[in-house]
PDB file of C-alpha atoms and ligand atoms in Angstrom:
ATOM      1  CA  ALA A 868     403.104 103.784 167.684  1.00  0.00           C
ATOM      2  CA  LYS A 869     401.761 107.174 166.725  1.00  0.00           C
ATOM      3  CA  ALA A 870     399.399 109.103 168.968  1.00  0.00           C
ATOM      4  CA  PRO A 871     395.920 109.470 167.547  1.00  0.00           C
ATOM      5  CA  GLN A 872     395.284 112.679 165.654  1.00  0.00           C
ATOM      6  CA  HIS A 873     392.904 114.189 168.193  1.00  0.00           C
ATOM      7  CA  VAL A 874     395.368 113.686 171.031  1.00  0.00           C
ATOM      8  CA  VAL A 875     398.073 115.512 169.092  1.00  0.00           C
ATOM      9  CA  GLU A 876     395.704 118.345 168.266  1.00  0.00           C
ATOM     10  CA  GLU A 877     394.568 118.729 171.839  1.00  0.00           C
ATOM     11  CA  ALA A 878     398.130 118.806 173.135  1.00  0.00           C
ATOM     12  CA  ARG A 879     399.061 121.341 170.510  1.00  0.00           C
ATOM     13  CA  SER A 880     396.212 123.658 171.308  1.00  0.00           C
ATOM     14  CA  LYS A 881     397.068 123.457 175.034  1.00  0.00           C
ATOM     15  CA  PHE A 882     400.671 124.266 174.211  1.00  0.00           C
ATOM     16  CA  LYS A 883     399.601 127.220 172.079  1.00  0.00           C
ATOM     17  CA  GLU A 884     397.405 128.533 174.823  1.00  0.00           C
ATOM     18  CA  PHE A 885     400.285 128.251 177.256  1.00  0.00           C
ATOM     19  CA  ILE A 886     402.852 130.091 175.144  1.00  0.00           C
ATOM     20  CA  ALA A 887     400.319 132.747 174.252  1.00  0.00           C
ATOM     21  CA  GLU A 888     399.444 133.590 177.846  1.00  0.00           C
ATOM     22  CA  ASP A 889     402.077 132.445 180.303  1.00  0.00           C
ATOM     23  CA  ASN A 890     404.549 135.065 181.389  1.00  0.00           C
ATOM     24  CA  ARG A 891     407.086 132.988 183.276  1.00  0.00           C
ATOM     25  CA  PHE A 892     408.743 130.815 180.648  1.00  0.00           C
ATOM     26  CA  GLU A 893     411.759 131.769 178.588  1.00  0.00           C
ATOM     27  CA  LYS A 894     410.379 132.509 175.169  1.00  0.00           C
ATOM     28  CA  ALA A 895     413.716 132.404 173.368  1.00  0.00           C
ATOM     29  CA  ARG A 896     414.485 128.950 174.726  1.00  0.00           C
ATOM     30  CA  VAL A 897     411.155 127.480 173.747  1.00  0.00           C
ATOM     31  CA  LEU A 898     411.512 129.110 170.364  1.00  0.00           C
ATOM     32  CA  ASN A 899     414.867 127.453 169.949  1.00  0.00           C
ATOM     33  CA  LEU A 900     413.364 124.072 170.784  1.00  0.00           C
ATOM     34  CA  ILE A 901     410.604 124.282 168.206  1.00  0.00           C
ATOM     35  CA  GLN A 902     412.588 126.143 165.553  1.00  0.00           C
ATOM     36  CA  ARG A 903     412.835 123.251 163.091  1.00  0.00           C
ATOM     37  CA  SER A 904     409.755 121.385 164.211  1.00  0.00           C
ATOM     38  CA  GLY A 905     407.292 122.691 161.692  1.00  0.00           C
ATOM     39  CA  LEU A 906     405.194 124.223 164.448  1.00  0.00           C
ATOM     40  CA  ASP A 907     404.739 127.413 162.468  1.00  0.00           C
ATOM     41  CA  SER A 908     401.771 128.923 164.259  1.00  0.00           C
ATOM     42  CA  GLU A 909     403.550 128.368 167.568  1.00  0.00           C
ATOM     43  CA  ARG A 910     406.617 130.155 166.247  1.00  0.00           C
ATOM     44  CA  ILE A 911     404.392 133.025 165.165  1.00  0.00           C
ATOM     45  CA  ILE A 912     402.958 133.338 168.659  1.00  0.00           C
ATOM     46  CA  LEU A 913     406.420 133.472 170.217  1.00  0.00           C
ATOM     47  CA  TYR A 914     407.941 135.823 167.659  1.00  0.00           C
ATOM     48  CA  SER A 915     404.984 138.127 168.050  1.00  0.00           C
ATOM     49  CA  ARG A 916     405.241 138.165 171.834  1.00  0.00           C
ATOM     50  CA  MET A 917     408.936 138.919 171.525  1.00  0.00           C
ATOM     51  CA  GLY A 918     408.206 141.808 169.177  1.00  0.00           C
ATOM     52  CA  LEU A 919     409.983 140.101 166.269  1.00  0.00           C
ATOM     53  CA  HIS A 920     407.376 141.094 163.734  1.00  0.00           C
ATOM     54  CA  ARG A 921     409.610 140.643 160.735  1.00  0.00           C
ATOM     55  CA  SER A 922     410.142 137.002 161.723  1.00  0.00           C
ATOM     56  CA  VAL A 923     406.407 136.562 162.099  1.00  0.00           C
ATOM     57  CA  LEU A 924     405.879 137.813 158.559  1.00  0.00           C
ATOM     58  CA  GLN A 925     408.643 135.590 157.277  1.00  0.00           C
ATOM     59  CA  VAL A 926     406.901 132.531 158.686  1.00  0.00           C
ATOM     60  CA  TYR A 927     403.623 133.591 157.108  1.00  0.00           C
ATOM     61  CA  ILE A 928     405.157 134.152 153.703  1.00  0.00           C
ATOM     62  CA  HIS A 929     408.003 131.688 153.418  1.00  0.00           C
ATOM     63  CA  SER A 930     406.688 128.777 155.499  1.00  0.00           C
ATOM     64  CA  LEU A 931     402.928 129.030 155.467  1.00  0.00           C
ATOM     65  CA  LYS A 932     402.709 130.810 152.079  1.00  0.00           C
ATOM     66  CA  ASP A 933     399.730 132.761 153.334  1.00  0.00           C
ATOM     67  CA  TYR A 934     399.837 136.419 152.348  1.00  0.00           C
ATOM     68  CA  ARG A 935     396.299 137.077 153.497  1.00  0.00           C
ATOM     69  CA  ALA A 936     397.230 136.023 157.015  1.00  0.00           C
ATOM     70  CA  ALA A 937     400.373 138.173 156.832  1.00  0.00           C
ATOM     71  CA  GLU A 938     398.341 141.235 155.896  1.00  0.00           C
ATOM     72  CA  LYS A 939     395.827 140.474 158.583  1.00  0.00           C
ATOM     73  CA  TYR A 940     398.636 140.240 161.121  1.00  0.00           C
ATOM     74  CA  CYS A 941     399.856 143.720 160.167  1.00  0.00           C
ATOM     75  CA  ILE A 942     396.378 145.171 160.523  1.00  0.00           C
ATOM     76  CA  ASP A 943     395.492 143.378 163.751  1.00  0.00           C
ATOM     77  CA  THR A 944     398.832 143.845 165.476  1.00  0.00           C
ATOM     78  CA  GLY A 945     399.748 147.298 164.243  1.00  0.00           C
ATOM     79  CA  ARG A 946     398.718 150.365 166.113  1.00  0.00           C
ATOM     80  CA  ASP A 947     395.990 152.291 164.404  1.00  0.00           C
ATOM     81  CA  ASN A 948     397.748 153.841 161.564  1.00  0.00           C
ATOM     82  CA  GLN A 949     395.970 157.092 161.789  1.00  0.00           C
ATOM     83  CA  ASN A 950     395.071 155.944 158.302  1.00  0.00           C
ATOM     84  CA  LEU A 951     397.810 158.340 157.164  1.00  0.00           C
ATOM     85  CA  ALA A 952     395.044 160.523 155.843  1.00  0.00           C
ATOM     86  CA  HIS A 953     394.608 162.182 159.216  1.00  0.00           C
ATOM     87  CA  ASN A 954     398.073 161.632 160.477  1.00  0.00           C
ATOM     88  CA  LYS A 955     398.576 164.447 162.923  1.00  0.00           C
ATOM     89  CA  TYR A 956     395.084 164.779 164.239  1.00  0.00           C
ATOM     90  CA  ASN A 957     394.420 161.304 165.495  1.00  0.00           C
ATOM     91  CA  VAL A 958     397.088 161.115 168.129  1.00  0.00           C
ATOM     92  CA  GLU A 959     395.082 160.197 171.163  1.00  0.00           C
ATOM     93  CA  GLU A 960     396.832 161.340 174.249  1.00  0.00           C
ATOM     94  CA  GLY A 961     396.894 159.150 177.292  1.00  0.00           C
ATOM     95  CA  LYS A 962     396.251 156.102 175.180  1.00  0.00           C
ATOM     96  CA  GLU A 963     399.946 155.433 174.874  1.00  0.00           C
ATOM     97  CA  GLY A 964     401.485 153.033 177.380  1.00  0.00           C
ATOM     98  CA  GLU A 965     401.773 149.540 175.998  1.00  0.00           C
ATOM     99  CA  ASP A 966     400.574 150.916 172.701  1.00  0.00           C
ATOM    100  CA  ALA A 967     403.567 153.130 172.233  1.00  0.00           C
ATOM    101  CA  SER A 968     405.947 150.221 171.845  1.00  0.00           C
ATOM    102  CA  ARG A 969     403.771 148.626 169.190  1.00  0.00           C
ATOM    103  CA  PRO A 970     404.616 149.511 165.613  1.00  0.00           C
ATOM    104  CA  THR A 971     402.000 151.144 163.453  1.00  0.00           C
ATOM    105  CA  ARG A 972     400.218 149.322 160.688  1.00  0.00           C
ATOM    106  CA  ALA A 973     402.236 151.306 158.158  1.00  0.00           C
ATOM    107  CA  VAL A 974     405.512 150.113 159.690  1.00  0.00           C
ATOM    108  CA  LEU A 975     404.411 146.468 159.654  1.00  0.00           C
ATOM    109  CA  LEU A 976     403.051 146.632 156.136  1.00  0.00           C
ATOM    110  CA  ASN A 977     406.263 148.270 155.045  1.00  0.00           C
ATOM    111  CA  MET A 978     408.141 145.290 156.487  1.00  0.00           C
ATOM    112  CA  LEU A 979     405.902 142.993 154.515  1.00  0.00           C
ATOM    113  CA  LEU A 980     406.438 144.982 151.369  1.00  0.00           C
ATOM    114  CA  LYS A 981     410.190 144.733 151.830  1.00  0.00           C
ATOM    115  CA  LEU A 982     409.845 141.001 152.238  1.00  0.00           C
ATOM    116  CA  TYR A 983     408.163 140.848 148.850  1.00  0.00           C
ATOM    117  CA  LEU A 984     410.459 143.219 147.020  1.00  0.00           C
ATOM    118  CA  GLU A 985     413.801 142.464 148.620  1.00  0.00           C
ATOM    119  CA  PRO A 986     413.528 138.830 149.661  1.00  0.00           C
ATOM    120  CA  GLY A 987     417.269 138.207 149.533  1.00  0.00           C
ATOM    121  CA  GLU A 988     418.395 135.334 151.722  1.00  0.00           C
ATOM    122  CA  ASP A 989     414.941 134.789 153.216  1.00  0.00           C
ATOM    123  CA  ALA A 990     413.594 133.358 150.016  1.00  0.00           C
ATOM    124  CA  LYS A 991     416.255 130.717 149.633  1.00  0.00           C
ATOM    125  CA  ASP A 992     414.072 127.858 150.809  1.00  0.00           C
ATOM    126  CA  GLY A 993     410.924 129.911 150.930  1.00  0.00           C
ATOM    127  CA  ALA A 994     408.417 131.469 148.648  1.00  0.00           C
ATOM    128  CA  SER A 995     408.993 131.545 144.903  1.00  0.00           C
ATOM    129  CA  PRO A 996     409.320 134.827 142.995  1.00  0.00           C
ATOM    130  CA  GLU A 997     405.930 134.091 141.451  1.00  0.00           C
ATOM    131  CA  PHE A 998     404.332 133.770 144.853  1.00  0.00           C
ATOM    132  CA  LEU A 999     405.999 136.969 146.052  1.00  0.00           C
ATOM    133  CA  SER A1000     404.766 138.914 143.058  1.00  0.00           C
ATOM    134  CA  GLU A1001     401.273 137.528 143.586  1.00  0.00           C
ATOM    135  CA  SER A1002     401.489 138.582 147.254  1.00  0.00           C
ATOM    136  CA  LEU A1003     402.592 142.071 146.257  1.00  0.00           C
ATOM    137  CA  LYS A1004     399.731 142.350 143.808  1.00  0.00           C
ATOM    138  CA  HIS A1005     397.317 141.353 146.544  1.00  0.00           C
ATOM    139  CA  LEU A1006     398.722 143.832 149.046  1.00  0.00           C
ATOM    140  CA  LEU A1007     398.588 146.774 146.650  1.00  0.00           C
ATOM    141  CA  GLY A1008     395.232 145.811 145.277  1.00  0.00           C
ATOM    142  CA  ASN A1009     392.999 145.535 148.320  1.00  0.00           C
ATOM    143  CA  HIS A1010     391.718 147.741 151.109  1.00  0.00           C
ATOM    144  CA  THR A1011     394.799 147.012 153.229  1.00  0.00           C
ATOM    145  CA  SER A1012     396.829 149.282 150.941  1.00  0.00           C
ATOM    146  CA  GLN A1013     395.158 152.342 152.477  1.00  0.00           C
ATOM    147  CA  TYR A1014     397.351 151.804 155.538  1.00  0.00           C
ATOM    148  CA  LEU A1015     400.579 151.789 153.579  1.00  0.00           C
ATOM    149  CA  ASP A1016     402.726 154.858 153.714  1.00  0.00           C
ATOM    150  CA  PRO A1017     402.632 156.026 150.081  1.00  0.00           C
ATOM    151  CA  VAL A1018     406.034 157.704 150.239  1.00  0.00           C
ATOM    152  CA  GLU A1019     407.739 154.646 151.705  1.00  0.00           C
ATOM    153  CA  THR A1020     405.946 152.397 149.269  1.00  0.00           C
ATOM    154  CA  LEU A1021     407.072 154.355 146.248  1.00  0.00           C
ATOM    155  CA  ARG A1022     410.611 154.400 147.558  1.00  0.00           C
ATOM    156  CA  LEU A1023     410.609 150.618 147.810  1.00  0.00           C
ATOM    157  CA  ILE A1024     409.026 149.812 144.495  1.00  0.00           C
ATOM    158  CA  PRO A1025     411.569 149.861 141.676  1.00  0.00           C
ATOM    159  CA  ASP A1026     410.994 152.344 138.879  1.00  0.00           C
ATOM    160  CA  ASP A1027     410.793 149.695 136.218  1.00  0.00           C
ATOM    161  CA  THR A1028     407.920 147.796 137.801  1.00  0.00           C
ATOM    162  CA  GLY A1029     405.302 147.574 135.109  1.00  0.00           C
ATOM    163  CA  LEU A1030     402.758 146.313 137.561  1.00  0.00           C
ATOM    164  CA  PRO A1031     399.088 147.021 136.903  1.00  0.00           C
ATOM    165  CA  ALA A1032     398.504 146.639 140.633  1.00  0.00           C
ATOM    166  CA  LEU A1033     400.902 149.506 141.236  1.00  0.00           C
ATOM    167  CA  LYS A1034     398.985 151.729 138.879  1.00  0.00           C
ATOM    168  CA  ALA A1035     395.754 150.939 140.668  1.00  0.00           C
ATOM    169  CA  TYR A1036     397.423 151.593 144.007  1.00  0.00           C
ATOM    170  CA  LEU A1037     398.761 154.954 142.874  1.00  0.00           C
ATOM    171  CA  GLU A1038     395.367 155.965 141.586  1.00  0.00           C
ATOM    172  CA  GLY A1039     393.957 155.137 144.989  1.00  0.00           C
ATOM    173  CA  VAL A1040     396.637 157.188 146.723  1.00  0.00           C
ATOM    174  CA  LEU A1041     395.917 160.171 144.512  1.00  0.00           C
ATOM    175  CA  ARG A1042     392.215 159.893 145.069  1.00  0.00           C
ATOM    176  CA  ALA A1043     392.770 159.832 148.827  1.00  0.00           C
ATOM    177  CA  ALA A1044     395.100 162.832 148.582  1.00  0.00           C
ATOM    178  CA  VAL A1045     392.480 164.822 146.709  1.00  0.00           C
ATOM    179  CA  SER A1046     389.756 164.032 149.195  1.00  0.00           C
ATOM    180  CA  ARG A1047     392.129 164.817 152.045  1.00  0.00           C
ATOM    181  CA  ARG A1048     392.781 168.218 150.494  1.00  0.00           C
ATOM    182  CA  ARG A1049     389.082 168.780 150.123  1.00  0.00           C
ATOM    183  CA  THR A1050     388.567 167.934 153.773  1.00  0.00           C
ATOM    184  CA  ALA A1051     391.321 170.348 154.732  1.00  0.00           C
ATOM    185  CA  MET A1052     389.726 173.074 152.653  1.00  0.00           C
ATOM    186  CA  VAL A1053     386.360 172.626 154.312  1.00  0.00           C
ATOM    187  CA  ALA A1054     388.042 172.612 157.711  1.00  0.00           C
ATOM    188  CA  SER A1055     389.887 175.844 157.057  1.00  0.00           C
ATOM    189  CA  LYS A1056     386.701 177.493 155.825  1.00  0.00           C
ATOM    190  CA  LEU A1057     384.973 176.434 159.006  1.00  0.00           C
ATOM    191  CA  VAL A1058     387.785 177.872 161.090  1.00  0.00           C
ATOM    192  CA  ARG A1059     387.559 181.163 159.214  1.00  0.00           C
ATOM    193  CA  ALA A1060     383.799 181.345 159.645  1.00  0.00           C
ATOM    194  CA  GLU A1061     384.168 180.602 163.327  1.00  0.00           C
ATOM    195  CA  ARG A1062     386.810 183.282 163.747  1.00  0.00           C
ATOM    196  CA  PHE A1063     384.530 185.818 162.071  1.00  0.00           C
ATOM    197  CA  GLN A1064     381.662 184.893 164.353  1.00  0.00           C
ATOM    198  CA  THR A1065     383.925 185.269 167.344  1.00  0.00           C
ATOM    199  CA  GLN A1066     384.825 188.762 166.199  1.00  0.00           C
ATOM    200  CA  VAL A1067     381.168 189.658 165.832  1.00  0.00           C
ATOM    201  CA  ARG A1068     380.400 188.245 169.253  1.00  0.00           C
ATOM    202  CA  TYR A1069     383.300 190.202 170.729  1.00  0.00           C
ATOM    203  CA  LEU A1070     381.970 193.356 169.169  1.00  0.00           C
ATOM    204  CA  GLU A1071     378.517 192.661 170.545  1.00  0.00           C
ATOM    205  CA  VAL A1072     379.872 192.162 174.031  1.00  0.00           C
ATOM    206  CA  LYS A1073     381.938 195.291 173.712  1.00  0.00           C
ATOM    207  CA  ARG A1074     378.831 197.210 172.684  1.00  0.00           C
ATOM    208  CA  LYS A1075     377.174 196.265 175.925  1.00  0.00           C
ATOM    209  CA  SER A1076     379.782 197.915 178.072  1.00  0.00           C
ATOM    210  CA  PHE A1077     381.932 200.998 178.229  1.00  0.00           C
ATOM    211  CA  THR A1078     384.811 202.100 180.335  1.00  0.00           C
ATOM    212  CA  ILE A1079     385.411 205.449 181.822  1.00  0.00           C
ATOM    213  CA  ASP A1080     388.602 206.603 183.457  1.00  0.00           C
ATOM    214  CA  THR A1081     390.291 209.810 184.574  1.00  0.00           C
ATOM    215  CA  LYS A1082     391.209 210.690 181.006  1.00  0.00           C
ATOM    216  CA  THR A1083     387.697 210.332 179.578  1.00  0.00           C
ATOM    217  CA  GLU A1084     386.496 213.552 177.987  1.00  0.00           C
ATOM    218  CA  CYS A1085     382.981 214.796 177.443  1.00  0.00           C
ATOM    219  CA  ALA A1086     382.068 214.438 173.757  1.00  0.00           C
ATOM    220  CA  VAL A1087     380.370 217.851 173.836  1.00  0.00           C
ATOM    221  CA  CYS A1088     382.564 220.220 175.830  1.00  0.00           C
ATOM    222  CA  ARG A1089     385.764 218.158 175.652  1.00  0.00           C
ATOM    223  CA  LYS A1090     386.454 218.640 179.366  1.00  0.00           C
ATOM    224  CA  LYS A1091     387.302 215.693 181.606  1.00  0.00           C
ATOM    225  CA  ILE A1092     384.298 213.866 183.056  1.00  0.00           C
ATOM    226  CA  GLY A1093     386.012 213.479 186.420  1.00  0.00           C
ATOM    227  CA  ASP A1094     383.600 213.009 189.304  1.00  0.00           C
ATOM    228  CA  SER A1095     380.591 214.645 187.753  1.00  0.00           C
ATOM    229  CA  TYR A1096     377.364 213.034 186.613  1.00  0.00           C
ATOM    230  CA  PHE A1097     377.506 211.796 183.069  1.00  0.00           C
ATOM    231  CA  SER A1098     375.391 210.197 180.381  1.00  0.00           C
ATOM    232  CA  ALA A1099     376.508 207.289 178.304  1.00  0.00           C
ATOM    233  CA  HIS A1100     375.066 206.996 174.828  1.00  0.00           C
ATOM    234  CA  PRO A1101     375.255 203.461 173.462  1.00  0.00           C
ATOM    235  CA  PRO A1102     377.037 202.899 170.201  1.00  0.00           C
ATOM    236  CA  GLU A1103     375.113 203.231 167.009  1.00  0.00           C
ATOM    237  CA  ASN A1104     375.871 202.023 163.578  1.00  0.00           C
ATOM    238  CA  THR A1105     377.649 204.813 161.864  1.00  0.00           C
ATOM    239  CA  LEU A1106     377.256 205.677 158.239  1.00  0.00           C
ATOM    240  CA  HIS A1107     380.589 205.619 156.542  1.00  0.00           C
ATOM    241  CA  PRO A1108     381.176 208.176 153.751  1.00  0.00           C
ATOM    242  CA  THR A1109     381.060 205.229 151.365  1.00  0.00           C
ATOM    243  CA  LYS A1110     377.438 204.688 152.479  1.00  0.00           C
ATOM    244  CA  MET A1111     378.422 201.481 154.193  1.00  0.00           C
ATOM    245  CA  LEU A1112     376.800 200.937 157.534  1.00  0.00           C
ATOM    246  CA  LEU A1113     379.525 200.061 159.999  1.00  0.00           C
ATOM    247  CA  PRO A1114     378.920 198.610 163.412  1.00  0.00           C
ATOM    248  CA  SER A1115     380.510 200.724 166.053  1.00  0.00           C
ATOM    249  CA  ALA A1116     381.488 199.694 169.536  1.00  0.00           C
ATOM    250  CA  LYS A1117     382.131 203.168 170.769  1.00  0.00           C
ATOM    251  CA  TRP A1118     379.994 204.690 173.490  1.00  0.00           C
ATOM    252  CA  VAL A1119     379.628 208.398 173.685  1.00  0.00           C
ATOM    253  CA  ILE A1120     380.205 209.830 177.152  1.00  0.00           C
ATOM    254  CA  VAL A1121     379.020 213.315 177.989  1.00  0.00           C
ATOM    255  CA  HIS A1122     378.462 215.322 181.158  1.00  0.00           C
ATOM    256  CA  LYS A1123     374.938 215.001 182.369  1.00  0.00           C
ATOM    257  CA  GLY A1124     374.652 218.724 181.904  1.00  0.00           C
ATOM    258  CA  CYS A1125     375.886 218.414 178.318  1.00  0.00           C
ATOM    259  CA  SER A1126     373.555 215.536 177.558  1.00  0.00           C
ATOM    260  CA  LYS A1127     370.724 217.683 176.260  1.00  0.00           C
ATOM    261  CA  LYS A1128     373.080 219.518 173.974  1.00  0.00           C
ATOM    262  CA  TYR A1129     374.349 216.204 172.655  1.00  0.00           C
ATOM    263  CA  SER A1130     370.837 214.918 172.021  1.00  0.00           C
ATOM    264  CA  ASP A1131     369.837 218.103 170.251  1.00  0.00           C
ATOM    265  CA  ARG A1132     372.909 217.916 168.105  1.00  0.00           C
ATOM    266  CA  LYS A1133     372.209 214.338 167.207  1.00  0.00           C
ATOM    267  CA  ARG A1134     368.572 214.984 166.474  1.00  0.00           C
ATOM    268  CA  ALA A1135     369.642 217.741 164.149  1.00  0.00           C
ATOM    269  CA  GLY A1136     372.086 215.397 162.513  1.00  0.00           C
ATOM    270  CA  ARG A1137     369.872 212.424 161.778  1.00  0.00           C
ATOM    271  CA  GLY A1138     366.578 212.301 163.652  1.00  0.00           C
ATOM    272  CA  GLY A1139     365.891 210.039 166.589  1.00  0.00           C
ATOM    273  CA  VAL A1140     367.938 209.393 169.648  1.00  0.00           C
ATOM    274  CA  SER A1141     368.681 205.973 171.007  1.00  0.00           C
ATOM    275  CA  ASN A1142     368.152 205.049 174.597  1.00  0.00           C
ATOM    276  CA  VAL A1143     370.360 207.105 176.780  1.00  0.00           C
ATOM    277  CA  LEU A1144     371.776 205.664 179.924  1.00  0.00           C
ATOM    278  CA  HIS A1145     372.116 208.115 182.754  1.00  0.00           C
ATOM    279  CA  VAL A1146     374.764 207.058 185.208  1.00  0.00           C
ATOM    280  CA  ARG A1147     376.491 208.637 188.096  1.00  0.00           C
TER     281      ARG A1147
HETATM  282 ZN1   ZN B1493     380.522 218.453 178.916  1.00  0.00          ZN
END
């Protein structure tokens, strides 16, 4: 007598739960036992836990004939692909660990692509060429294709493929490349603007301070300042011969005794004296 349907289903779901979570059984042995049993989703669980992703995809395609599920597996199981658009920037440090051993979405999807394009022995009792070409069309034609590595994909796809899906895929790749370039351009402009602002800020800070050492000379009499009292005249924008106003960061240091002379000279030059700092 056959067990009623619901009993079989309950047992199967308990078994699935067990092989998905238990850590003490020998996965390879159980896999061997159910290999020819038609328990495809159970085989997928075991293959996946053993890191045999290619076998998982084979079951999806050749046994279950479900390319949507195969794609979903690549997306769900694969490490965030860094979307390939932002490849180098998305590497989150410290988030490695168990993640590091997991393949990326691009690697898994590449496996899937190979399964479609180079089925070889796998397809003997499996999916028909028609089904494989339909699967390929689906993969290239939906949002999942953004996680494919374009270079790898083009290497795999034979030159003589007259596939409309390929054309659409390539157009998508190009569009992404253009927008990536645009993003990079904006980023580099931002960096340049930031660098300029840093220079300005540096200049401003420099304008607020001056240094004086044993070699500092008085701007009026050209003798060393040494230990004597001195005046420090803050930098002023200087008028370049080309009539361009240039910011200057240079303080003028003079002996205190020479300070009046300096001010007179400056007043004669171009009226008005800025605040003078008298320091010992
Ligand atoms: Zn002097």
